[in-house]
mmCIF file with all atom_site columns, C-alpha atoms and ligand atoms in Angstrom:
data_model
loop_
_atom_site.group_PDB
_atom_site.id
_atom_site.type_symbol
_atom_site.label_atom_id
_atom_site.label_alt_id
_atom_site.label_comp_id
_atom_site.label_asym_id
_atom_site.label_entity_id
_atom_site.label_seq_id
_atom_site.pdbx_PDB_ins_code
_atom_site.Cartn_x
_atom_site.Cartn_y
_atom_site.Cartn_z
_atom_site.occupancy
_atom_site.B_iso_or_equiv
_atom_site.pdbx_formal_charge
_atom_site.auth_seq_id
_atom_site.auth_comp_id
_atom_site.auth_asym_id
_atom_site.auth_atom_id
_atom_site.pdbx_PDB_model_num
ATOM   1   C  CA  . UNK A 1 1   ? -8.535  -161.082 -209.548 1.00 0.00 ? 2   UNK A CA  1
ATOM   2   C  CA  . UNK A 1 2   ? -8.959  -164.582 -208.167 1.00 0.00 ? 3   UNK A CA  1
ATOM   3   C  CA  . UNK A 1 3   ? -7.742  -164.899 -204.601 1.00 0.00 ? 4   UNK A CA  1
ATOM   4   C  CA  . UNK A 1 4   ? -7.965  -166.922 -201.449 1.00 0.00 ? 5   UNK A CA  1
ATOM   5   C  CA  . UNK A 1 5   ? -10.396 -165.215 -199.106 1.00 0.00 ? 6   UNK A CA  1
ATOM   6   C  CA  . UNK A 1 6   ? -10.305 -165.653 -195.345 1.00 0.00 ? 7   UNK A CA  1
ATOM   7   C  CA  . UNK A 1 7   ? -13.644 -165.027 -193.677 1.00 0.00 ? 8   UNK A CA  1
ATOM   8   C  CA  . UNK A 1 8   ? -13.562 -164.645 -189.870 1.00 0.00 ? 9   UNK A CA  1
ATOM   9   C  CA  . UNK A 1 9   ? -16.735 -166.169 -188.415 1.00 0.00 ? 10  UNK A CA  1
ATOM   10  C  CA  . UNK A 1 10  ? -17.086 -164.178 -185.206 1.00 0.00 ? 11  UNK A CA  1
ATOM   11  C  CA  . UNK A 1 11  ? -14.117 -162.635 -183.434 1.00 0.00 ? 12  UNK A CA  1
ATOM   12  C  CA  . UNK A 1 12  ? -10.663 -163.906 -184.511 1.00 0.00 ? 13  UNK A CA  1
ATOM   13  C  CA  . UNK A 1 13  ? -7.308  -162.262 -183.642 1.00 0.00 ? 14  UNK A CA  1
ATOM   14  C  CA  . UNK A 1 14  ? -6.433  -160.019 -186.656 1.00 0.00 ? 15  UNK A CA  1
ATOM   15  C  CA  . UNK A 1 15  ? -2.714  -160.745 -186.265 1.00 0.00 ? 16  UNK A CA  1
ATOM   16  C  CA  . UNK A 1 16  ? -3.329  -164.484 -186.579 1.00 0.00 ? 17  UNK A CA  1
ATOM   17  C  CA  . UNK A 1 17  ? -5.377  -163.845 -189.706 1.00 0.00 ? 18  UNK A CA  1
ATOM   18  C  CA  . UNK A 1 18  ? -2.801  -161.621 -191.406 1.00 0.00 ? 19  UNK A CA  1
ATOM   19  C  CA  . UNK A 1 19  ? -0.081  -164.140 -190.592 1.00 0.00 ? 20  UNK A CA  1
ATOM   20  C  CA  . UNK A 1 20  ? -2.234  -166.952 -192.008 1.00 0.00 ? 21  UNK A CA  1
ATOM   21  C  CA  . UNK A 1 21  ? -3.005  -164.884 -195.088 1.00 0.00 ? 22  UNK A CA  1
ATOM   22  C  CA  . UNK A 1 22  ? 0.721   -164.387 -195.797 1.00 0.00 ? 23  UNK A CA  1
ATOM   23  C  CA  . UNK A 1 23  ? 1.411   -168.093 -195.254 1.00 0.00 ? 24  UNK A CA  1
ATOM   24  C  CA  . UNK A 1 24  ? -1.340  -169.202 -197.650 1.00 0.00 ? 25  UNK A CA  1
ATOM   25  C  CA  . UNK A 1 25  ? -0.280  -166.738 -200.358 1.00 0.00 ? 26  UNK A CA  1
ATOM   26  C  CA  . UNK A 1 26  ? 3.240   -168.186 -200.070 1.00 0.00 ? 27  UNK A CA  1
ATOM   27  C  CA  . UNK A 1 27  ? 2.055   -171.790 -200.196 1.00 0.00 ? 28  UNK A CA  1
ATOM   28  C  CA  . UNK A 1 28  ? -0.465  -171.452 -203.054 1.00 0.00 ? 29  UNK A CA  1
ATOM   29  C  CA  . UNK A 1 29  ? 1.187   -168.571 -204.996 1.00 0.00 ? 30  UNK A CA  1
ATOM   30  C  CA  . UNK A 1 30  ? -2.235  -166.900 -205.072 1.00 0.00 ? 31  UNK A CA  1
ATOM   31  C  CA  . UNK A 1 31  ? -3.039  -163.569 -203.394 1.00 0.00 ? 32  UNK A CA  1
ATOM   32  C  CA  . UNK A 1 32  ? -4.913  -163.920 -200.135 1.00 0.00 ? 33  UNK A CA  1
ATOM   33  C  CA  . UNK A 1 33  ? -7.131  -161.366 -198.429 1.00 0.00 ? 34  UNK A CA  1
ATOM   34  C  CA  . UNK A 1 34  ? -8.874  -161.175 -195.074 1.00 0.00 ? 35  UNK A CA  1
ATOM   35  C  CA  . UNK A 1 35  ? -12.548 -160.287 -195.456 1.00 0.00 ? 36  UNK A CA  1
ATOM   36  C  CA  . UNK A 1 36  ? -14.597 -158.310 -192.927 1.00 0.00 ? 37  UNK A CA  1
ATOM   37  C  CA  . UNK A 1 37  ? -15.753 -160.603 -190.151 1.00 0.00 ? 38  UNK A CA  1
ATOM   38  C  CA  . UNK A 1 38  ? -19.326 -161.861 -190.101 1.00 0.00 ? 39  UNK A CA  1
ATOM   39  C  CA  . UNK A 1 39  ? -21.218 -162.928 -186.972 1.00 0.00 ? 40  UNK A CA  1
ATOM   40  C  CA  . UNK A 1 40  ? -20.785 -166.290 -185.274 1.00 0.00 ? 41  UNK A CA  1
ATOM   41  C  CA  . UNK A 1 41  ? -22.729 -169.025 -187.120 1.00 0.00 ? 42  UNK A CA  1
ATOM   42  C  CA  . UNK A 1 42  ? -25.425 -169.491 -184.469 1.00 0.00 ? 43  UNK A CA  1
ATOM   43  C  CA  . UNK A 1 43  ? -27.529 -171.420 -187.036 1.00 0.00 ? 44  UNK A CA  1
ATOM   44  C  CA  . UNK A 1 44  ? -24.970 -174.274 -186.937 1.00 0.00 ? 45  UNK A CA  1
ATOM   45  C  CA  . UNK A 1 45  ? -25.077 -174.720 -183.146 1.00 0.00 ? 46  UNK A CA  1
ATOM   46  C  CA  . UNK A 1 46  ? -26.067 -178.120 -181.817 1.00 0.00 ? 47  UNK A CA  1
ATOM   47  C  CA  . UNK A 1 47  ? -27.462 -177.733 -178.295 1.00 0.00 ? 48  UNK A CA  1
ATOM   48  C  CA  . UNK A 1 48  ? -26.915 -181.379 -177.329 1.00 0.00 ? 49  UNK A CA  1
ATOM   49  C  CA  . UNK A 1 49  ? -23.266 -181.455 -178.409 1.00 0.00 ? 50  UNK A CA  1
ATOM   50  C  CA  . UNK A 1 50  ? -22.577 -177.811 -177.534 1.00 0.00 ? 51  UNK A CA  1
ATOM   51  C  CA  . UNK A 1 51  ? -20.555 -177.602 -180.720 1.00 0.00 ? 52  UNK A CA  1
ATOM   52  C  CA  . UNK A 1 52  ? -21.074 -176.120 -184.178 1.00 0.00 ? 53  UNK A CA  1
ATOM   53  C  CA  . UNK A 1 53  ? -21.700 -178.218 -187.290 1.00 0.00 ? 54  UNK A CA  1
ATOM   54  C  CA  . UNK A 1 54  ? -18.864 -177.692 -189.780 1.00 0.00 ? 55  UNK A CA  1
ATOM   55  C  CA  . UNK A 1 55  ? -21.055 -179.112 -192.566 1.00 0.00 ? 56  UNK A CA  1
ATOM   56  C  CA  . UNK A 1 56  ? -23.771 -176.491 -192.002 1.00 0.00 ? 57  UNK A CA  1
ATOM   57  C  CA  . UNK A 1 57  ? -21.159 -173.737 -191.928 1.00 0.00 ? 58  UNK A CA  1
ATOM   58  C  CA  . UNK A 1 58  ? -19.694 -175.034 -195.215 1.00 0.00 ? 59  UNK A CA  1
ATOM   59  C  CA  . UNK A 1 59  ? -23.113 -174.891 -196.866 1.00 0.00 ? 60  UNK A CA  1
ATOM   60  C  CA  . UNK A 1 60  ? -23.480 -171.248 -195.853 1.00 0.00 ? 61  UNK A CA  1
ATOM   61  C  CA  . UNK A 1 61  ? -19.967 -170.393 -197.117 1.00 0.00 ? 62  UNK A CA  1
ATOM   62  C  CA  . UNK A 1 62  ? -20.793 -171.788 -200.550 1.00 0.00 ? 63  UNK A CA  1
ATOM   63  C  CA  . UNK A 1 63  ? -23.374 -168.982 -200.919 1.00 0.00 ? 64  UNK A CA  1
ATOM   64  C  CA  . UNK A 1 64  ? -20.781 -166.291 -200.262 1.00 0.00 ? 65  UNK A CA  1
ATOM   65  C  CA  . UNK A 1 65  ? -18.661 -166.884 -203.352 1.00 0.00 ? 66  UNK A CA  1
ATOM   66  C  CA  . UNK A 1 66  ? -17.917 -163.843 -205.500 1.00 0.00 ? 67  UNK A CA  1
ATOM   67  C  CA  . UNK A 1 67  ? -16.191 -163.600 -208.915 1.00 0.00 ? 68  UNK A CA  1
ATOM   68  C  CA  . UNK A 1 68  ? -12.943 -162.910 -206.988 1.00 0.00 ? 69  UNK A CA  1
ATOM   69  C  CA  . UNK A 1 69  ? -13.170 -166.099 -204.940 1.00 0.00 ? 70  UNK A CA  1
ATOM   70  C  CA  . UNK A 1 70  ? -10.650 -168.799 -205.789 1.00 0.00 ? 71  UNK A CA  1
ATOM   71  C  CA  . UNK A 1 71  ? -11.147 -170.432 -202.413 1.00 0.00 ? 72  UNK A CA  1
ATOM   72  C  CA  . UNK A 1 72  ? -13.154 -169.202 -199.414 1.00 0.00 ? 73  UNK A CA  1
ATOM   73  C  CA  . UNK A 1 73  ? -11.881 -170.287 -196.008 1.00 0.00 ? 74  UNK A CA  1
ATOM   74  C  CA  . UNK A 1 74  ? -13.975 -169.616 -192.918 1.00 0.00 ? 75  UNK A CA  1
ATOM   75  C  CA  . UNK A 1 75  ? -11.966 -169.251 -189.699 1.00 0.00 ? 76  UNK A CA  1
ATOM   76  C  CA  . UNK A 1 76  ? -13.659 -169.628 -186.334 1.00 0.00 ? 77  UNK A CA  1
ATOM   77  C  CA  . UNK A 1 77  ? -12.747 -169.916 -182.664 1.00 0.00 ? 78  UNK A CA  1
ATOM   78  C  CA  . UNK A 1 78  ? -15.763 -172.187 -182.106 1.00 0.00 ? 79  UNK A CA  1
ATOM   79  C  CA  . UNK A 1 79  ? -15.509 -175.948 -181.598 1.00 0.00 ? 80  UNK A CA  1
ATOM   80  C  CA  . UNK A 1 80  ? -16.607 -177.846 -184.736 1.00 0.00 ? 81  UNK A CA  1
ATOM   81  C  CA  . UNK A 1 81  ? -18.012 -181.333 -185.244 1.00 0.00 ? 82  UNK A CA  1
ATOM   82  C  CA  . UNK A 1 82  ? -19.387 -183.740 -187.807 1.00 0.00 ? 83  UNK A CA  1
ATOM   83  C  CA  . UNK A 1 83  ? -21.872 -186.370 -186.563 1.00 0.00 ? 84  UNK A CA  1
ATOM   84  C  CA  . UNK A 1 84  ? -19.495 -189.375 -186.655 1.00 0.00 ? 85  UNK A CA  1
ATOM   85  C  CA  . UNK A 1 85  ? -16.586 -187.670 -184.858 1.00 0.00 ? 86  UNK A CA  1
ATOM   86  C  CA  . UNK A 1 86  ? -16.033 -186.094 -181.429 1.00 0.00 ? 87  UNK A CA  1
ATOM   87  C  CA  . UNK A 1 87  ? -14.660 -182.987 -183.126 1.00 0.00 ? 88  UNK A CA  1
ATOM   88  C  CA  . UNK A 1 88  ? -12.984 -181.785 -186.319 1.00 0.00 ? 89  UNK A CA  1
ATOM   89  C  CA  . UNK A 1 89  ? -10.189 -179.233 -186.793 1.00 0.00 ? 90  UNK A CA  1
ATOM   90  C  CA  . UNK A 1 90  ? -11.849 -178.317 -190.069 1.00 0.00 ? 91  UNK A CA  1
ATOM   91  C  CA  . UNK A 1 91  ? -13.855 -179.516 -193.041 1.00 0.00 ? 92  UNK A CA  1
ATOM   92  C  CA  . UNK A 1 92  ? -13.684 -178.832 -196.769 1.00 0.00 ? 93  UNK A CA  1
ATOM   93  C  CA  . UNK A 1 93  ? -15.818 -179.349 -199.833 1.00 0.00 ? 94  UNK A CA  1
ATOM   94  C  CA  . UNK A 1 94  ? -13.913 -182.025 -201.719 1.00 0.00 ? 95  UNK A CA  1
ATOM   95  C  CA  . UNK A 1 95  ? -13.328 -180.430 -205.115 1.00 0.00 ? 96  UNK A CA  1
ATOM   96  C  CA  . UNK A 1 96  ? -15.442 -177.391 -204.195 1.00 0.00 ? 97  UNK A CA  1
ATOM   97  C  CA  . UNK A 1 97  ? -14.118 -174.021 -203.196 1.00 0.00 ? 98  UNK A CA  1
ATOM   98  C  CA  . UNK A 1 98  ? -15.119 -173.619 -199.560 1.00 0.00 ? 99  UNK A CA  1
ATOM   99  C  CA  . UNK A 1 99  ? -13.547 -174.830 -196.337 1.00 0.00 ? 100 UNK A CA  1
ATOM   100 C  CA  . UNK A 1 100 ? -13.724 -174.005 -192.641 1.00 0.00 ? 101 UNK A CA  1
ATOM   101 C  CA  . UNK A 1 101 ? -11.168 -174.352 -189.853 1.00 0.00 ? 102 UNK A CA  1
ATOM   102 C  CA  . UNK A 1 102 ? -11.382 -173.947 -186.082 1.00 0.00 ? 103 UNK A CA  1
ATOM   103 C  CA  . UNK A 1 103 ? -8.829  -172.471 -183.696 1.00 0.00 ? 104 UNK A CA  1
ATOM   104 C  CA  . UNK A 1 104 ? -10.541 -174.024 -180.700 1.00 0.00 ? 105 UNK A CA  1
ATOM   105 C  CA  . UNK A 1 105 ? -8.437  -177.180 -180.339 1.00 0.00 ? 106 UNK A CA  1
ATOM   106 C  CA  . UNK A 1 106 ? -5.283  -175.725 -181.884 1.00 0.00 ? 107 UNK A CA  1
ATOM   107 C  CA  . UNK A 1 107 ? -4.600  -173.605 -178.796 1.00 0.00 ? 108 UNK A CA  1
ATOM   108 C  CA  . UNK A 1 108 ? -2.397  -175.144 -176.123 1.00 0.00 ? 109 UNK A CA  1
ATOM   109 C  CA  . UNK A 1 109 ? -4.719  -173.564 -173.517 1.00 0.00 ? 110 UNK A CA  1
ATOM   110 C  CA  . UNK A 1 110 ? -7.364  -176.104 -174.559 1.00 0.00 ? 111 UNK A CA  1
ATOM   111 C  CA  . UNK A 1 111 ? -5.045  -178.825 -173.181 1.00 0.00 ? 112 UNK A CA  1
ATOM   112 C  CA  . UNK A 1 112 ? -4.309  -176.953 -169.942 1.00 0.00 ? 113 UNK A CA  1
ATOM   113 C  CA  . UNK A 1 113 ? -0.950  -175.616 -171.185 1.00 0.00 ? 114 UNK A CA  1
ATOM   114 C  CA  . UNK A 1 114 ? 0.291   -172.018 -171.353 1.00 0.00 ? 115 UNK A CA  1
ATOM   115 C  CA  . UNK A 1 115 ? -0.358  -170.146 -174.631 1.00 0.00 ? 116 UNK A CA  1
ATOM   116 C  CA  . UNK A 1 116 ? 2.185   -170.712 -177.410 1.00 0.00 ? 117 UNK A CA  1
ATOM   117 C  CA  . UNK A 1 117 ? 1.517   -168.229 -180.195 1.00 0.00 ? 118 UNK A CA  1
ATOM   118 C  CA  . UNK A 1 118 ? 4.228   -169.486 -182.551 1.00 0.00 ? 119 UNK A CA  1
ATOM   119 C  CA  . UNK A 1 119 ? 2.928   -173.024 -182.364 1.00 0.00 ? 120 UNK A CA  1
ATOM   120 C  CA  . UNK A 1 120 ? -0.647  -171.818 -182.794 1.00 0.00 ? 121 UNK A CA  1
ATOM   121 C  CA  . UNK A 1 121 ? 0.314   -169.953 -185.982 1.00 0.00 ? 122 UNK A CA  1
ATOM   122 C  CA  . UNK A 1 122 ? 1.993   -173.052 -187.379 1.00 0.00 ? 123 UNK A CA  1
ATOM   123 C  CA  . UNK A 1 123 ? -0.941  -175.304 -186.544 1.00 0.00 ? 124 UNK A CA  1
ATOM   124 C  CA  . UNK A 1 124 ? -3.382  -172.866 -188.084 1.00 0.00 ? 125 UNK A CA  1
ATOM   125 C  CA  . UNK A 1 125 ? -1.398  -172.641 -191.329 1.00 0.00 ? 126 UNK A CA  1
ATOM   126 C  CA  . UNK A 1 126 ? -1.070  -176.431 -191.563 1.00 0.00 ? 127 UNK A CA  1
ATOM   127 C  CA  . UNK A 1 127 ? -4.799  -176.977 -191.036 1.00 0.00 ? 128 UNK A CA  1
ATOM   128 C  CA  . UNK A 1 128 ? -5.671  -174.236 -193.529 1.00 0.00 ? 129 UNK A CA  1
ATOM   129 C  CA  . UNK A 1 129 ? -3.354  -175.669 -196.220 1.00 0.00 ? 130 UNK A CA  1
ATOM   130 C  CA  . UNK A 1 130 ? -4.701  -179.163 -195.463 1.00 0.00 ? 131 UNK A CA  1
ATOM   131 C  CA  . UNK A 1 131 ? -8.358  -178.187 -195.902 1.00 0.00 ? 132 UNK A CA  1
ATOM   132 C  CA  . UNK A 1 132 ? -7.618  -176.164 -199.039 1.00 0.00 ? 133 UNK A CA  1
ATOM   133 C  CA  . UNK A 1 133 ? -5.776  -179.253 -200.308 1.00 0.00 ? 134 UNK A CA  1
ATOM   134 C  CA  . UNK A 1 134 ? -9.038  -181.181 -199.985 1.00 0.00 ? 135 UNK A CA  1
ATOM   135 C  CA  . UNK A 1 135 ? -10.790 -178.548 -202.127 1.00 0.00 ? 136 UNK A CA  1
ATOM   136 C  CA  . UNK A 1 136 ? -8.204  -179.451 -204.806 1.00 0.00 ? 137 UNK A CA  1
ATOM   137 C  CA  . UNK A 1 137 ? -9.566  -183.027 -204.498 1.00 0.00 ? 138 UNK A CA  1
ATOM   138 C  CA  . UNK A 1 138 ? -6.462  -184.229 -202.640 1.00 0.00 ? 139 UNK A CA  1
ATOM   139 C  CA  . UNK A 1 139 ? -7.187  -187.209 -200.361 1.00 0.00 ? 140 UNK A CA  1
ATOM   140 C  CA  . UNK A 1 140 ? -5.168  -187.952 -197.205 1.00 0.00 ? 141 UNK A CA  1
ATOM   141 C  CA  . UNK A 1 141 ? -1.493  -188.742 -197.786 1.00 0.00 ? 142 UNK A CA  1
ATOM   142 C  CA  . UNK A 1 142 ? 0.608   -191.500 -196.246 1.00 0.00 ? 143 UNK A CA  1
ATOM   143 C  CA  . UNK A 1 143 ? 3.725   -189.312 -196.035 1.00 0.00 ? 144 UNK A CA  1
ATOM   144 C  CA  . UNK A 1 144 ? 3.592   -188.241 -192.377 1.00 0.00 ? 145 UNK A CA  1
ATOM   145 C  CA  . UNK A 1 145 ? 5.464   -185.011 -193.107 1.00 0.00 ? 146 UNK A CA  1
ATOM   146 C  CA  . UNK A 1 146 ? 3.098   -184.029 -195.921 1.00 0.00 ? 147 UNK A CA  1
ATOM   147 C  CA  . UNK A 1 147 ? 0.491   -181.427 -194.997 1.00 0.00 ? 148 UNK A CA  1
ATOM   148 C  CA  . UNK A 1 148 ? -2.173  -183.792 -196.406 1.00 0.00 ? 149 UNK A CA  1
ATOM   149 C  CA  . UNK A 1 149 ? -1.445  -186.500 -193.828 1.00 0.00 ? 150 UNK A CA  1
ATOM   150 C  CA  . UNK A 1 150 ? -4.475  -186.923 -191.515 1.00 0.00 ? 151 UNK A CA  1
ATOM   151 C  CA  . UNK A 1 151 ? -4.440  -185.372 -188.024 1.00 0.00 ? 152 UNK A CA  1
ATOM   152 C  CA  . UNK A 1 152 ? -6.513  -186.903 -185.253 1.00 0.00 ? 153 UNK A CA  1
ATOM   153 C  CA  . UNK A 1 153 ? -4.884  -184.741 -182.585 1.00 0.00 ? 154 UNK A CA  1
ATOM   154 C  CA  . UNK A 1 154 ? -2.575  -181.733 -182.278 1.00 0.00 ? 155 UNK A CA  1
ATOM   155 C  CA  . UNK A 1 155 ? 0.431   -184.055 -181.826 1.00 0.00 ? 156 UNK A CA  1
ATOM   156 C  CA  . UNK A 1 156 ? -0.165  -185.229 -185.396 1.00 0.00 ? 157 UNK A CA  1
ATOM   157 C  CA  . UNK A 1 157 ? -0.378  -181.664 -186.667 1.00 0.00 ? 158 UNK A CA  1
ATOM   158 C  CA  . UNK A 1 158 ? 2.923   -180.849 -184.937 1.00 0.00 ? 159 UNK A CA  1
ATOM   159 C  CA  . UNK A 1 159 ? 4.598   -183.801 -186.674 1.00 0.00 ? 160 UNK A CA  1
ATOM   160 C  CA  . UNK A 1 160 ? 3.788   -182.721 -190.200 1.00 0.00 ? 161 UNK A CA  1
ATOM   161 C  CA  . UNK A 1 161 ? 5.005   -179.707 -192.167 1.00 0.00 ? 162 UNK A CA  1
ATOM   162 C  CA  . UNK A 1 162 ? 2.905   -177.026 -193.834 1.00 0.00 ? 163 UNK A CA  1
ATOM   163 C  CA  . UNK A 1 163 ? 4.140   -178.180 -197.253 1.00 0.00 ? 164 UNK A CA  1
ATOM   164 C  CA  . UNK A 1 164 ? 2.773   -180.635 -199.799 1.00 0.00 ? 165 UNK A CA  1
ATOM   165 C  CA  . UNK A 1 165 ? 4.915   -183.665 -200.628 1.00 0.00 ? 166 UNK A CA  1
ATOM   166 C  CA  . UNK A 1 166 ? 6.007   -183.987 -204.263 1.00 0.00 ? 167 UNK A CA  1
ATOM   167 C  CA  . UNK A 1 167 ? 3.067   -186.234 -205.154 1.00 0.00 ? 168 UNK A CA  1
ATOM   168 C  CA  . UNK A 1 168 ? 0.403   -183.957 -203.614 1.00 0.00 ? 169 UNK A CA  1
ATOM   169 C  CA  . UNK A 1 169 ? 2.069   -180.806 -204.992 1.00 0.00 ? 170 UNK A CA  1
ATOM   170 C  CA  . UNK A 1 170 ? 1.074   -181.961 -208.490 1.00 0.00 ? 171 UNK A CA  1
ATOM   171 C  CA  . UNK A 1 171 ? -2.586  -181.147 -207.683 1.00 0.00 ? 172 UNK A CA  1
ATOM   172 C  CA  . UNK A 1 172 ? -1.726  -177.582 -206.649 1.00 0.00 ? 173 UNK A CA  1
ATOM   173 C  CA  . UNK A 1 173 ? -1.832  -174.946 -209.409 1.00 0.00 ? 174 UNK A CA  1
ATOM   174 C  CA  . UNK A 1 174 ? 1.612   -174.080 -210.739 1.00 0.00 ? 175 UNK A CA  1
ATOM   175 C  CA  . UNK A 1 175 ? 2.875   -170.508 -211.051 1.00 0.00 ? 176 UNK A CA  1
ATOM   176 C  CA  . UNK A 1 176 ? 1.902   -170.534 -214.744 1.00 0.00 ? 177 UNK A CA  1
ATOM   177 C  CA  . UNK A 1 177 ? -1.586  -171.840 -213.970 1.00 0.00 ? 178 UNK A CA  1
ATOM   178 C  CA  . UNK A 1 178 ? -2.105  -169.149 -211.347 1.00 0.00 ? 179 UNK A CA  1
ATOM   179 C  CA  . UNK A 1 179 ? -0.984  -166.535 -213.852 1.00 0.00 ? 180 UNK A CA  1
ATOM   180 C  CA  . UNK A 1 180 ? -3.401  -167.877 -216.466 1.00 0.00 ? 181 UNK A CA  1
ATOM   181 C  CA  . UNK A 1 181 ? -6.207  -167.916 -213.893 1.00 0.00 ? 182 UNK A CA  1
ATOM   182 C  CA  . UNK A 1 182 ? -5.752  -164.256 -213.110 1.00 0.00 ? 183 UNK A CA  1
ATOM   183 C  CA  . UNK A 1 183 ? -4.759  -163.267 -216.623 1.00 0.00 ? 184 UNK A CA  1
ATOM   184 C  CA  . UNK A 1 184 ? -8.123  -164.421 -217.994 1.00 0.00 ? 185 UNK A CA  1
ATOM   185 C  CA  . UNK A 1 185 ? -9.995  -162.721 -215.157 1.00 0.00 ? 186 UNK A CA  1
ATOM   186 C  CA  . UNK A 1 186 ? -8.237  -159.502 -216.088 1.00 0.00 ? 187 UNK A CA  1
ATOM   187 C  CA  . UNK A 1 187 ? -9.138  -159.805 -219.779 1.00 0.00 ? 188 UNK A CA  1
ATOM   188 C  CA  . UNK A 1 188 ? -12.801 -160.408 -219.054 1.00 0.00 ? 189 UNK A CA  1
ATOM   189 C  CA  . UNK A 1 189 ? -12.980 -157.400 -216.759 1.00 0.00 ? 190 UNK A CA  1
ATOM   190 C  CA  . UNK A 1 190 ? -11.297 -155.095 -219.270 1.00 0.00 ? 191 UNK A CA  1
ATOM   191 C  CA  . UNK A 1 191 ? -13.707 -156.317 -221.959 1.00 0.00 ? 192 UNK A CA  1
ATOM   192 C  CA  . UNK A 1 192 ? -16.598 -155.330 -219.767 1.00 0.00 ? 193 UNK A CA  1
ATOM   193 C  CA  . UNK A 1 193 ? -15.292 -151.765 -219.746 1.00 0.00 ? 194 UNK A CA  1
ATOM   194 C  CA  . UNK A 1 194 ? -14.584 -151.689 -223.470 1.00 0.00 ? 195 UNK A CA  1
HETATM 195 ZN ZN1 . LIG B 2 .   ? -8.194  -184.121 -194.054 1.00 0.00 ? 1   LIG B ZN1 1
HETATM 196 ZN ZN1 . LIG B 2 .   ? 1.373   -185.849 -199.785 1.00 0.00 ? 2   LIG B ZN1 1
#
């Protein structure tokens, strides 16, 4: 059955992951599972920047797709970058099925503040929905409350919701489309056993 798969890259709090998994299943109407963690992506480390390349991590995720993968989302505590920016909260394959998000700059501790677990959960869900939105070919949205509005800092993330606006929602599979997606997967697997 097609599902959203969360892949922890290195150590990530299991409670955060199960909360995120429930939030994504709710938002996309597609089952979501947390996969067994793999090691930290040392191959993507840039010594000069002391950050990890989100683009290199994405390329490695693309090789981990299985027949059950609808979308594969890597989750890491490491700080991510792309060459033209100081940092990124995440990156996605536009129209592909892989994305990666980082917890590093979503934590209030990064800004010298006390931990705020509720806020962290919300930020994580918003960033995850946002990056998965890009895999559905959604560009950035001008509606500041829409989850697809761009975020250049956590303040921006806190301003928006975890929901798609009406316009962006049209790119997200409907309940019927999700059913068809998994209905056909079921038929092909039962044929294999016939
Ligand atoms: Zn974006
Ligand atoms: Zn929108």
